[in-house]
Coordinates of C-alpha atoms in Angstrom, one line a residue:
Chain A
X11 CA 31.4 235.0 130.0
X12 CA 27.7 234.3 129.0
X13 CA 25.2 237.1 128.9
X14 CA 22.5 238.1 132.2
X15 CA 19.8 236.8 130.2
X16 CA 16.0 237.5 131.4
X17 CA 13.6 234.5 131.8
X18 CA 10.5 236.4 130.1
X19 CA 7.6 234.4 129.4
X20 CA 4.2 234.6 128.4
X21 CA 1.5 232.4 127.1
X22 CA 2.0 230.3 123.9
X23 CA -1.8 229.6 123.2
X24 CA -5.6 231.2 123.5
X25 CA -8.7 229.5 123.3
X26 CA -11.2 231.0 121.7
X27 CA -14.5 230.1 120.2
X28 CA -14.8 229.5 116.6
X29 CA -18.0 228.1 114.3
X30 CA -17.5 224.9 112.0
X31 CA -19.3 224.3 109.1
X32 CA -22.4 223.0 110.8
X33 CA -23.1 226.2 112.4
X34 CA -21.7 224.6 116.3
X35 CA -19.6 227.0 118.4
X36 CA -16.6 225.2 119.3
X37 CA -13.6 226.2 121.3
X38 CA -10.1 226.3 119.4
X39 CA -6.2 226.8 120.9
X40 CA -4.5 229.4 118.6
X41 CA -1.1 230.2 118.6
X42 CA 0.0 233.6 120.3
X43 CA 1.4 236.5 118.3
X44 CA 2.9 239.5 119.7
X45 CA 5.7 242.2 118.4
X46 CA 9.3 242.3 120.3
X47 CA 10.9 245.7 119.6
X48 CA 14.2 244.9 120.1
X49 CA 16.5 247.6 121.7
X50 CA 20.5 247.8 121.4
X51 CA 22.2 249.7 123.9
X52 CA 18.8 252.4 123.4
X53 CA 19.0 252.2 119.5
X54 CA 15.7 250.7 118.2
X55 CA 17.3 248.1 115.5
X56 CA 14.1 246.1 114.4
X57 CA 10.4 244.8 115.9
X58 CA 9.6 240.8 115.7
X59 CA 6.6 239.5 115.4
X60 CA 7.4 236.0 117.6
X61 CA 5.3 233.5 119.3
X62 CA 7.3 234.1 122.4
X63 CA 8.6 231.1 123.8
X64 CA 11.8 232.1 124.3
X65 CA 12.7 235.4 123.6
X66 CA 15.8 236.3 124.8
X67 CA 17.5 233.1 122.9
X68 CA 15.8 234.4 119.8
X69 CA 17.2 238.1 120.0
X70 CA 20.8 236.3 120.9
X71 CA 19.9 234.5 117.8
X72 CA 18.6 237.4 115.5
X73 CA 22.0 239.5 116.0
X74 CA 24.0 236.8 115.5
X75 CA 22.4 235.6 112.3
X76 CA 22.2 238.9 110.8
X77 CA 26.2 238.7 111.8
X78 CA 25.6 241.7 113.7
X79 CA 27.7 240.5 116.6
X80 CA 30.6 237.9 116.1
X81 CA 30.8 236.9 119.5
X82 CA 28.3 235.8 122.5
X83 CA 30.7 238.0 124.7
X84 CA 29.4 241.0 123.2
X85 CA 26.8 240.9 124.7
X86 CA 26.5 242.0 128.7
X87 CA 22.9 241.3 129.3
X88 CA 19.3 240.9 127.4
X89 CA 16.5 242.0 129.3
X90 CA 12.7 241.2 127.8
X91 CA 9.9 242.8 129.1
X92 CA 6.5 241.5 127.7
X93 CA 4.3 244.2 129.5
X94 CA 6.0 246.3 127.0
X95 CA 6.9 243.6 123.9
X96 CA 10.9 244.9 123.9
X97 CA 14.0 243.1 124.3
X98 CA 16.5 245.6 125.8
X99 CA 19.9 244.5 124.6
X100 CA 23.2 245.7 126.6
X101 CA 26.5 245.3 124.8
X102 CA 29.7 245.7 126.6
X103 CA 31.6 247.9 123.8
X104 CA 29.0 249.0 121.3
X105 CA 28.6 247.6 118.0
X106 CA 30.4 249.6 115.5
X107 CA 29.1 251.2 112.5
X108 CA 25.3 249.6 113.3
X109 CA 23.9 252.3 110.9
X110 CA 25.2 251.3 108.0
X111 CA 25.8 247.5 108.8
X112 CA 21.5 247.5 109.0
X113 CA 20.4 250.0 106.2
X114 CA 20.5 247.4 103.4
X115 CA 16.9 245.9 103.8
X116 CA 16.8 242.4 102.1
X117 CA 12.9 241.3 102.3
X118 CA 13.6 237.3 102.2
X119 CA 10.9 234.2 101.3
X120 CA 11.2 233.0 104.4
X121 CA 9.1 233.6 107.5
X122 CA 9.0 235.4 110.7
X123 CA 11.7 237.2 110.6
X124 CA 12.2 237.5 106.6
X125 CA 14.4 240.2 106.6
X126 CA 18.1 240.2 106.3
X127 CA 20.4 242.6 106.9
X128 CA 23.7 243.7 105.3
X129 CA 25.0 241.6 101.9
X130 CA 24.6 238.1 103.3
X131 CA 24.9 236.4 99.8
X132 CA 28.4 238.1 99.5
X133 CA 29.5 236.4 102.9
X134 CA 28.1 232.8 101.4
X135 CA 31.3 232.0 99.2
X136 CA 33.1 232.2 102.4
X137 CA 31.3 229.2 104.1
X138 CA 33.3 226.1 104.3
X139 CA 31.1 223.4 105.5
X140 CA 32.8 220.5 107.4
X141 CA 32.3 217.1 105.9
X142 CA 29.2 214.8 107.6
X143 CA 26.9 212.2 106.6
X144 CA 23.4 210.9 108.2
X145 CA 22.4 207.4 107.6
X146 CA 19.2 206.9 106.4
X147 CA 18.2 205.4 109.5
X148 CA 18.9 208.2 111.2
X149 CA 17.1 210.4 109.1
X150 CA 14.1 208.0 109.7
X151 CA 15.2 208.4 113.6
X152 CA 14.8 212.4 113.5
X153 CA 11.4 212.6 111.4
X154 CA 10.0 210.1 113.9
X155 CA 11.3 212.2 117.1
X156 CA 9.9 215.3 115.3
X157 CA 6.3 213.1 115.2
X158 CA 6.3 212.2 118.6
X159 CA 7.6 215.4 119.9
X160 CA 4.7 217.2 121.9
X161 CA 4.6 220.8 120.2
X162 CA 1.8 223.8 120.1
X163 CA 1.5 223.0 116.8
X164 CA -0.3 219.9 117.6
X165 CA -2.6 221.9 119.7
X166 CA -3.6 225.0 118.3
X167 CA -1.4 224.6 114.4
X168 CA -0.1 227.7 112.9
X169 CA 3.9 227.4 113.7
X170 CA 6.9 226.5 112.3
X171 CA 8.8 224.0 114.2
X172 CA 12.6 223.2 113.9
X173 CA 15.2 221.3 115.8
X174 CA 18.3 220.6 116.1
X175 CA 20.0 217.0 116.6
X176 CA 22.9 215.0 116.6
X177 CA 22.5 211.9 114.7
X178 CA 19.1 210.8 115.4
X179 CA 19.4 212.5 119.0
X180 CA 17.2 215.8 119.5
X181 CA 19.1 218.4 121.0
X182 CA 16.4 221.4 121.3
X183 CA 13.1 221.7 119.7
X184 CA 11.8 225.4 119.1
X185 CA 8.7 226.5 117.3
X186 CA 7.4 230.4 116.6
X187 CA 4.9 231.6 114.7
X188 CA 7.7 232.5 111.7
X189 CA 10.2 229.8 111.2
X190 CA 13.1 232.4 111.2
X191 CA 12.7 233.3 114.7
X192 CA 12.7 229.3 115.2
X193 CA 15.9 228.7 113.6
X194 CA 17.3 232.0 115.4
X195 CA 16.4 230.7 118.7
X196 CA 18.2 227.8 117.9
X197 CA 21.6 230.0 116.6
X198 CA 20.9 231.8 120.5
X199 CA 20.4 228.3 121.9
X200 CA 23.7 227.0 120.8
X201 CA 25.9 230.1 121.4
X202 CA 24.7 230.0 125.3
X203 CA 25.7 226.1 124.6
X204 CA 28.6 227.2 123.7
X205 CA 28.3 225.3 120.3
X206 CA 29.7 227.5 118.1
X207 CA 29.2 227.7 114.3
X208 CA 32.6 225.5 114.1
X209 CA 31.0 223.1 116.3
X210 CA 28.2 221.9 113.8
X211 CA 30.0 219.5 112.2
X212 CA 28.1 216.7 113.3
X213 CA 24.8 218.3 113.3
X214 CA 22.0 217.8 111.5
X215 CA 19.1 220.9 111.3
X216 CA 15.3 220.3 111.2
X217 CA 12.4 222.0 109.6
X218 CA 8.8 222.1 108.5
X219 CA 9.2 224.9 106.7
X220 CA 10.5 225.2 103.1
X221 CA 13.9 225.3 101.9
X222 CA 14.5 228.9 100.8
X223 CA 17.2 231.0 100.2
X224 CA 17.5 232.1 103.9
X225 CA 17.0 228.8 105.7
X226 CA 19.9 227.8 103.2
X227 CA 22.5 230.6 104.5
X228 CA 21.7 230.4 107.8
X229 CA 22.1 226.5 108.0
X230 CA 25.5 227.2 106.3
X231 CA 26.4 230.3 109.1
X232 CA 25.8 228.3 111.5
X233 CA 28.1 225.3 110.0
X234 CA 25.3 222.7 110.2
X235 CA 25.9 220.6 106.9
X236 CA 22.6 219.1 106.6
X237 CA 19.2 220.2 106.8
X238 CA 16.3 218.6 106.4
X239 CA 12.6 219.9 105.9
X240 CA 9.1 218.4 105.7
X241 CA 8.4 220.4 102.9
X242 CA 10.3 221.4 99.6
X243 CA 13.1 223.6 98.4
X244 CA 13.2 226.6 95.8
X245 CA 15.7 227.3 93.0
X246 CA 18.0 229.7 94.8
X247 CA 18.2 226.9 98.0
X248 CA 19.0 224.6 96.1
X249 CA 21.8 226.4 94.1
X250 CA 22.9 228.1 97.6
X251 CA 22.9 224.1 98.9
X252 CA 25.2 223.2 96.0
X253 CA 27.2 226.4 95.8
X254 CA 28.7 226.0 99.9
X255 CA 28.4 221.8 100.1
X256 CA 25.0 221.9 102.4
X257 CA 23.0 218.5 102.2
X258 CA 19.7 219.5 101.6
X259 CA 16.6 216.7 102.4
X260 CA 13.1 217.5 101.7
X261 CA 9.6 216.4 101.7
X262 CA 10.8 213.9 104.7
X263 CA 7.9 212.2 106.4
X264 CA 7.6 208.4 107.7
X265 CA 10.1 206.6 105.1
X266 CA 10.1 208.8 102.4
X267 CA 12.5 211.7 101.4
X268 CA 14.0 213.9 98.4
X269 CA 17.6 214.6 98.8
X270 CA 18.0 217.1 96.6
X271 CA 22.1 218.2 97.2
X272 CA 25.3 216.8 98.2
X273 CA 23.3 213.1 98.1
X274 CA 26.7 211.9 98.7
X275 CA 26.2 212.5 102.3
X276 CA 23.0 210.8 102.9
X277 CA 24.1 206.9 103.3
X278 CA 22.4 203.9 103.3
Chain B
X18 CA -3.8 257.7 83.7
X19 CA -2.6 254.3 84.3
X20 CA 1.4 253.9 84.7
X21 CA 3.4 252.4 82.1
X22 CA 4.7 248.7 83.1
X23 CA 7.0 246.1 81.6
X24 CA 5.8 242.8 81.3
X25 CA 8.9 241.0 82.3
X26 CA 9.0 237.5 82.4
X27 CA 11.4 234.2 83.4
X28 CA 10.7 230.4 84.4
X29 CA 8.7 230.0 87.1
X30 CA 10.0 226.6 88.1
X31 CA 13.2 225.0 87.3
X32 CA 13.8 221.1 87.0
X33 CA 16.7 219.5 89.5
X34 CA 17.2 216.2 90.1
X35 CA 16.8 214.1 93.9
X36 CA 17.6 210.9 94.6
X37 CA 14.9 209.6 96.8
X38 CA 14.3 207.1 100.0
X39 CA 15.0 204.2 97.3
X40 CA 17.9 205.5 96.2
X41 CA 16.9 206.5 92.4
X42 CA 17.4 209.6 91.0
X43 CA 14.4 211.2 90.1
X44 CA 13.5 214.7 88.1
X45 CA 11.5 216.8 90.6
X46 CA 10.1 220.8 89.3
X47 CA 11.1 223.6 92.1
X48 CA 9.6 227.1 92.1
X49 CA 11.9 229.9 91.5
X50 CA 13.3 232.0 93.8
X51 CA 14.8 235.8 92.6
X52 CA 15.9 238.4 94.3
X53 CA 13.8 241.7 92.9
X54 CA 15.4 245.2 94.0
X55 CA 13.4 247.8 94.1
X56 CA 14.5 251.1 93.4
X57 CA 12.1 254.4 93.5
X58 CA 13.2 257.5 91.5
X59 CA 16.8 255.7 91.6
X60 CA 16.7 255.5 95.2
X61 CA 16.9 252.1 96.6
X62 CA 14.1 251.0 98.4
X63 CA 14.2 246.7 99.4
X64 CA 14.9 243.8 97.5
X65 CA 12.0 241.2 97.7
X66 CA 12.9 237.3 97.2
X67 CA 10.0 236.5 94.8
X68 CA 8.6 234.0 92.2
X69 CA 8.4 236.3 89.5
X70 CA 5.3 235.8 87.9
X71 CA 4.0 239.5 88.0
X72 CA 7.1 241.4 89.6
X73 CA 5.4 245.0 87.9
X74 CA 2.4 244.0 89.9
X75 CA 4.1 242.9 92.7
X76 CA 5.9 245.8 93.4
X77 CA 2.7 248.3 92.8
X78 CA 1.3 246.7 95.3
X79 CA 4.0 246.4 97.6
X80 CA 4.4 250.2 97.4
X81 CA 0.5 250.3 97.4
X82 CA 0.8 248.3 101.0
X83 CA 2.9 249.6 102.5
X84 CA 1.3 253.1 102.3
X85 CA 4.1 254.6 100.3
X86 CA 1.5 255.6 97.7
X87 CA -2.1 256.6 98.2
X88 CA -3.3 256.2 94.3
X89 CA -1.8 254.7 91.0
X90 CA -1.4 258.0 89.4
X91 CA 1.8 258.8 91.5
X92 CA 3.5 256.3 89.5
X93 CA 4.8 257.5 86.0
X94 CA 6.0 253.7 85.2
X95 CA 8.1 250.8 86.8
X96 CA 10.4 248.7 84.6
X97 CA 11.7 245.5 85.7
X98 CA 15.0 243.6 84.3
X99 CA 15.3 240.2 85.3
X100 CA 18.7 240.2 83.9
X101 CA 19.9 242.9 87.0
X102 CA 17.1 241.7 89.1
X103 CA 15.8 245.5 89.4
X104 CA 12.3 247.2 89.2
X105 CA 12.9 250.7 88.3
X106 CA 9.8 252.6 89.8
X107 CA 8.8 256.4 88.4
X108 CA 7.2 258.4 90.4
X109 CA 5.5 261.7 88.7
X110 CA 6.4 264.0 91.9
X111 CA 8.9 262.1 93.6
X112 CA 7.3 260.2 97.5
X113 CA 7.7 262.8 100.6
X114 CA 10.0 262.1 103.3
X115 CA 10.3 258.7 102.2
X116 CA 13.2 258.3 104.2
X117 CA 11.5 258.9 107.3
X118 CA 8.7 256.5 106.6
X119 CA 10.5 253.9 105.7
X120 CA 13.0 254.1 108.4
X121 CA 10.7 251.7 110.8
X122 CA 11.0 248.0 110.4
X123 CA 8.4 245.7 111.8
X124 CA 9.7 242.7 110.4
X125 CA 6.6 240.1 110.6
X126 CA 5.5 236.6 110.7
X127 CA 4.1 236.9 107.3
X128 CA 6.0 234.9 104.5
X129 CA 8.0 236.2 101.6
X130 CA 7.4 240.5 102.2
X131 CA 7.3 240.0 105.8
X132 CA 8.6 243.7 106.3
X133 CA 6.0 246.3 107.1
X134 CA 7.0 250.2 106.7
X135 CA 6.0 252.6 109.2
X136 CA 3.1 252.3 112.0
X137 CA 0.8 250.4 110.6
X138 CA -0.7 249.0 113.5
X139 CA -1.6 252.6 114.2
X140 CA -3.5 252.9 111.0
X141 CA -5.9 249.7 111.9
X142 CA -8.0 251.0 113.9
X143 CA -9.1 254.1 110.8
X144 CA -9.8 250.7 108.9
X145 CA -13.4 250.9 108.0
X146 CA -15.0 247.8 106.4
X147 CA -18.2 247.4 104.3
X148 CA -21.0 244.7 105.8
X149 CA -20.7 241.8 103.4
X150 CA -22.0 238.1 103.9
X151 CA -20.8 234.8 102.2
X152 CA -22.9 231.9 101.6
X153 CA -21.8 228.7 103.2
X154 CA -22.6 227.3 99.3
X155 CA -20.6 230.0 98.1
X156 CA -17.2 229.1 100.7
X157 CA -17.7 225.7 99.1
X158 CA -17.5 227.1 96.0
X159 CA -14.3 229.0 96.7
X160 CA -12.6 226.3 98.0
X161 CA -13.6 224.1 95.2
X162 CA -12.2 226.6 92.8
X163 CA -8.9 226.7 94.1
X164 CA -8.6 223.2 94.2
X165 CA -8.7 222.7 90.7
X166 CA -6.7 226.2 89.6
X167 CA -3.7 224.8 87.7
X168 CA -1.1 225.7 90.0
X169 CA 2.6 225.7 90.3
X170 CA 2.2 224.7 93.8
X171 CA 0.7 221.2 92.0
X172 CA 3.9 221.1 90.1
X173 CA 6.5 221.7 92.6
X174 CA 5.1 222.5 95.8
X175 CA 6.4 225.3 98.0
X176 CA 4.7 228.6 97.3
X177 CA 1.9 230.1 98.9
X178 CA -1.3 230.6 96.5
X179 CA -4.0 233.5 97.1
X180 CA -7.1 234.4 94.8
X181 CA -9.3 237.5 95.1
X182 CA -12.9 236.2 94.0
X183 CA -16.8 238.0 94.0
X184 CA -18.6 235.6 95.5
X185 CA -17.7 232.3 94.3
X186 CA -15.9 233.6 91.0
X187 CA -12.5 233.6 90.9
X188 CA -11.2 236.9 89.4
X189 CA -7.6 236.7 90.1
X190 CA -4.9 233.8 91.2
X191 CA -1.5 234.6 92.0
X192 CA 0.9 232.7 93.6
X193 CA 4.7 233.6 94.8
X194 CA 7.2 232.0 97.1
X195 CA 6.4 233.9 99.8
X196 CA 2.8 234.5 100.5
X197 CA 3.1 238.5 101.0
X198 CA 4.5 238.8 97.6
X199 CA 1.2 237.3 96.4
X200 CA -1.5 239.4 98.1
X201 CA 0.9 242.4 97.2
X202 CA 0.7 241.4 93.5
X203 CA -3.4 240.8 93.9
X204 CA -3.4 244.5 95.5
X205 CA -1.6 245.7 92.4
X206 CA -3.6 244.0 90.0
X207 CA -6.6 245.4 91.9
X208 CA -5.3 248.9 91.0
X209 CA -5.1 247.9 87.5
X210 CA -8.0 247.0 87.1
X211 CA -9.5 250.1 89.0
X212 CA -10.9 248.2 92.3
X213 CA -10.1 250.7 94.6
X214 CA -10.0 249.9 98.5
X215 CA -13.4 251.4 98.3
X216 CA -14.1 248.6 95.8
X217 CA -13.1 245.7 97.9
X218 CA -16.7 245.6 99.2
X219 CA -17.9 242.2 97.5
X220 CA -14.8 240.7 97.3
X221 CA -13.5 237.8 98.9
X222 CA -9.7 237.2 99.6
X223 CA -8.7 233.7 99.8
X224 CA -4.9 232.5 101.5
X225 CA -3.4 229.1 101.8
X226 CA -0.8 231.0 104.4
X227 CA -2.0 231.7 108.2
X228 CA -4.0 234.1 109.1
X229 CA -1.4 236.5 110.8
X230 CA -1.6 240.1 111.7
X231 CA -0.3 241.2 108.5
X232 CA -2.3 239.4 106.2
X233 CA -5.2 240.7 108.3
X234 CA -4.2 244.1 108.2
X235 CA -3.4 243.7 104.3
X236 CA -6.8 242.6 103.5
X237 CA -8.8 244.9 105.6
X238 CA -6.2 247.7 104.0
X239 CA -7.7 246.6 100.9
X240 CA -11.2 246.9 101.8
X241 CA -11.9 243.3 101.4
X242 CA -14.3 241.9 104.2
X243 CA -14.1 238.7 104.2
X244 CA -10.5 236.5 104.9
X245 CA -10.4 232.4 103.9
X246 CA -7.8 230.4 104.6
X247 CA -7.0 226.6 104.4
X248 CA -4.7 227.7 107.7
X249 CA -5.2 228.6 110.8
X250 CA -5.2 232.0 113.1
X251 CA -3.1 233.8 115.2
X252 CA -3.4 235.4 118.1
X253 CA -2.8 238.9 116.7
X254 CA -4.3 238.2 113.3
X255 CA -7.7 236.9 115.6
X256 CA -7.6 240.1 117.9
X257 CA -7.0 242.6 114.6
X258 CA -10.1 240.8 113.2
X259 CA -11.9 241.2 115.5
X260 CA -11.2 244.8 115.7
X261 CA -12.2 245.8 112.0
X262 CA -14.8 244.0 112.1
X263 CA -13.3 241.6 109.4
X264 CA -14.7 237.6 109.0
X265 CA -12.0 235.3 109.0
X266 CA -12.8 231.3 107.9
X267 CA -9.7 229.2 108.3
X268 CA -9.1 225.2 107.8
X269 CA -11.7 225.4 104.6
X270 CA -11.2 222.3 103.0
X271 CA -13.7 220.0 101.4
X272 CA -16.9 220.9 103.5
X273 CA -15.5 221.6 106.5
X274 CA -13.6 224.8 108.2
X275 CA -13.9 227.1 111.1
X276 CA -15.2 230.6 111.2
X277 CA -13.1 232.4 113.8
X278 CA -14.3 236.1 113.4
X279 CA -17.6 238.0 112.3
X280 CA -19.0 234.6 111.9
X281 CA -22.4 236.3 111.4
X282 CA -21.2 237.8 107.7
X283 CA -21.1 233.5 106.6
X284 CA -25.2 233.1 105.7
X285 CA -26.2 229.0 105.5

């Protein structure tokens, strides 16, 4: 029983009027910005700062990545209202012990929304990724889609983008101003799929941001076993990558790559 | 009085190896990536995912940011462990009602410290910041420095870089894994060095992260006038801007960029 989900949307870009370096006014597209105070059942849990494409996947997103829900049914209805930037969130029983569950405050590298709740690392041991591998082909496939794929990036710069795919096949695209709130838009995406975290076998996770500690975990919670990044990876990624099995491939763009984990998966 | 502070150190980047696109195994330098938990008068307060280059400075001038201390003299000393991963922080009279103003979580699109205590927003528009004007020779000049600053970005990529600088003269370069950490460690330093906020009137804060709302506030918070960027704007971080009064240049690289606030303050 999927969620009443509001379609809330407002605009992704502004123009407005910057001077270059030879003193000419010229008109530039900027990427929108705007807080989401997300509301459950009346409790304020957290405010977002999100680009605001798709909010209501992003808060289905948010609680599940910050495991604060196990299940999409817990949820009756999300309502988002950008007149007032909240996302009012109905569950059907309550979750239990939300106090304590979000008073450990864990201020991550990543972006957006770089702030985890509860003892994640603890929960990491427990991640058994399934077995997968991506030709590199099909690596070449999925840097290429994200190339040709028309984004506000392009247009206006300033966001992350990720995506999800299946072999070299794209299955959503989602960009935000933080690169969490993209890859928690994606965890909402799939749940409303109905692509659970046991379903990501044969997925493969894009990013242009870089491989931290978070995007590392929540790759792994959501049981994709490769992910791979335009950009590069830090110490505690990559011992995260090696620690649950997760394929880890960075600096990807036009042939070149750096698999830096579980290479073994990556074949030729 | 200044407070007393450890000068804890550990590797800044690490050694792995990748197998690249050819299929050789190559030896690639990552940044570090350690979790930092704060605790004030034994009470803990966040854990930051940081670098660790200046973790006493950082978490000054987290404390300093997020409005949790007015001056330096409330701190008696902060002693950071690596081995625990802790920053002990002193206070002389203890922090009033902390509880309560750390109880809101605006968790932003900023990088690394994206978690802002309390209303900031609501403290913006008390923001008051000096006239200052920057010389387009002088821009060049900034952007020139950075470029040849020895950086551990140039040796393994993936951290954010930010420099305070008078004028064209670089006085301090700090860089972190997530780009909040490092204008948090340059607000520190600032302390240290006795620039107040009231002091941030020539200075010059240069980012290689977007201009968002929090680095916007951040800066104007520290008095400093004048925001460059080789990013781009937001929305929010645009309309804030705007609003203090606060010049923003993004895209400076080489000889070219884009002033997108208080244009006037950037003299040919």
């Amino acid at each position: 029983m999927l969620p009443k989900l509001t379609q809330a949307r407002a605009p992704l870009t502004r123009e407005i009027f910057a001077v270059n370096e030879l003193g000419e006014t010229t008109v530039v597209s900027i990427p929108a910005e705007r807080p989401l105070t997300i509301y459950v059942d009346k409790r304020e849990l957290v405010t977002l700062m999100t680009l605001g494409a798709h909010p209501e996947k992003l808060v289905l997103g948010f609680l599940r990545n910050q495991r604060l829900i196990e299940s999409i049914d817990e949820i009756e209805s999300i309502t988002v209202d950008w007149d007032v930037g909240a996302a009012a969130v109905k569950t059907r029983q309550g979750i239990s012990d939300i106090e304590a569950r979000t008073s450990k405050r864990v201020v991550t590298t990543g972006c957006g929304q770089g702030s985890m709740f509860g003892d994640m690392m603890a929960e990491v041991d427990q991640l058994v990724l399934p077995a997968a591998t991506l030709s590199q082909s099909q690596l070449y496939g999925i840097v290429n889609a994200i190339r040709l794929q028309e984004t506000t990036y392009k247009s206006s710069g300033s966001v992350h983008g990720c995506a999800l795919f299946r072999g070299e096949e794209m299955l959503v695209f989602v960009e935000d101003v933080g690169r969490h709130n993209a890859i928690d838009t994606i965890a909402g995406w799939m749940w409303l799929q109905n692509i659970t975290s046991m379903k990501g076998d044969d997925k493969v996770f894009y990013t242009t941001g870089r491989l931290t500690s978070e995007m590392v975990i929540k790759s792994g919670q959501m049981g994709i076993p490769i992910l791979v990044s335009r950009s590069g990876i830090t110490q505690m990624g990559h011992e995260l990558a090696q620690r649950i099995g997760l394929c880890t491939i960075g600096r990807a763009t036009n042939k070149r790559y750096l698999s830096f984990t579980c290479s073994d998966r990556l074949t030729s």
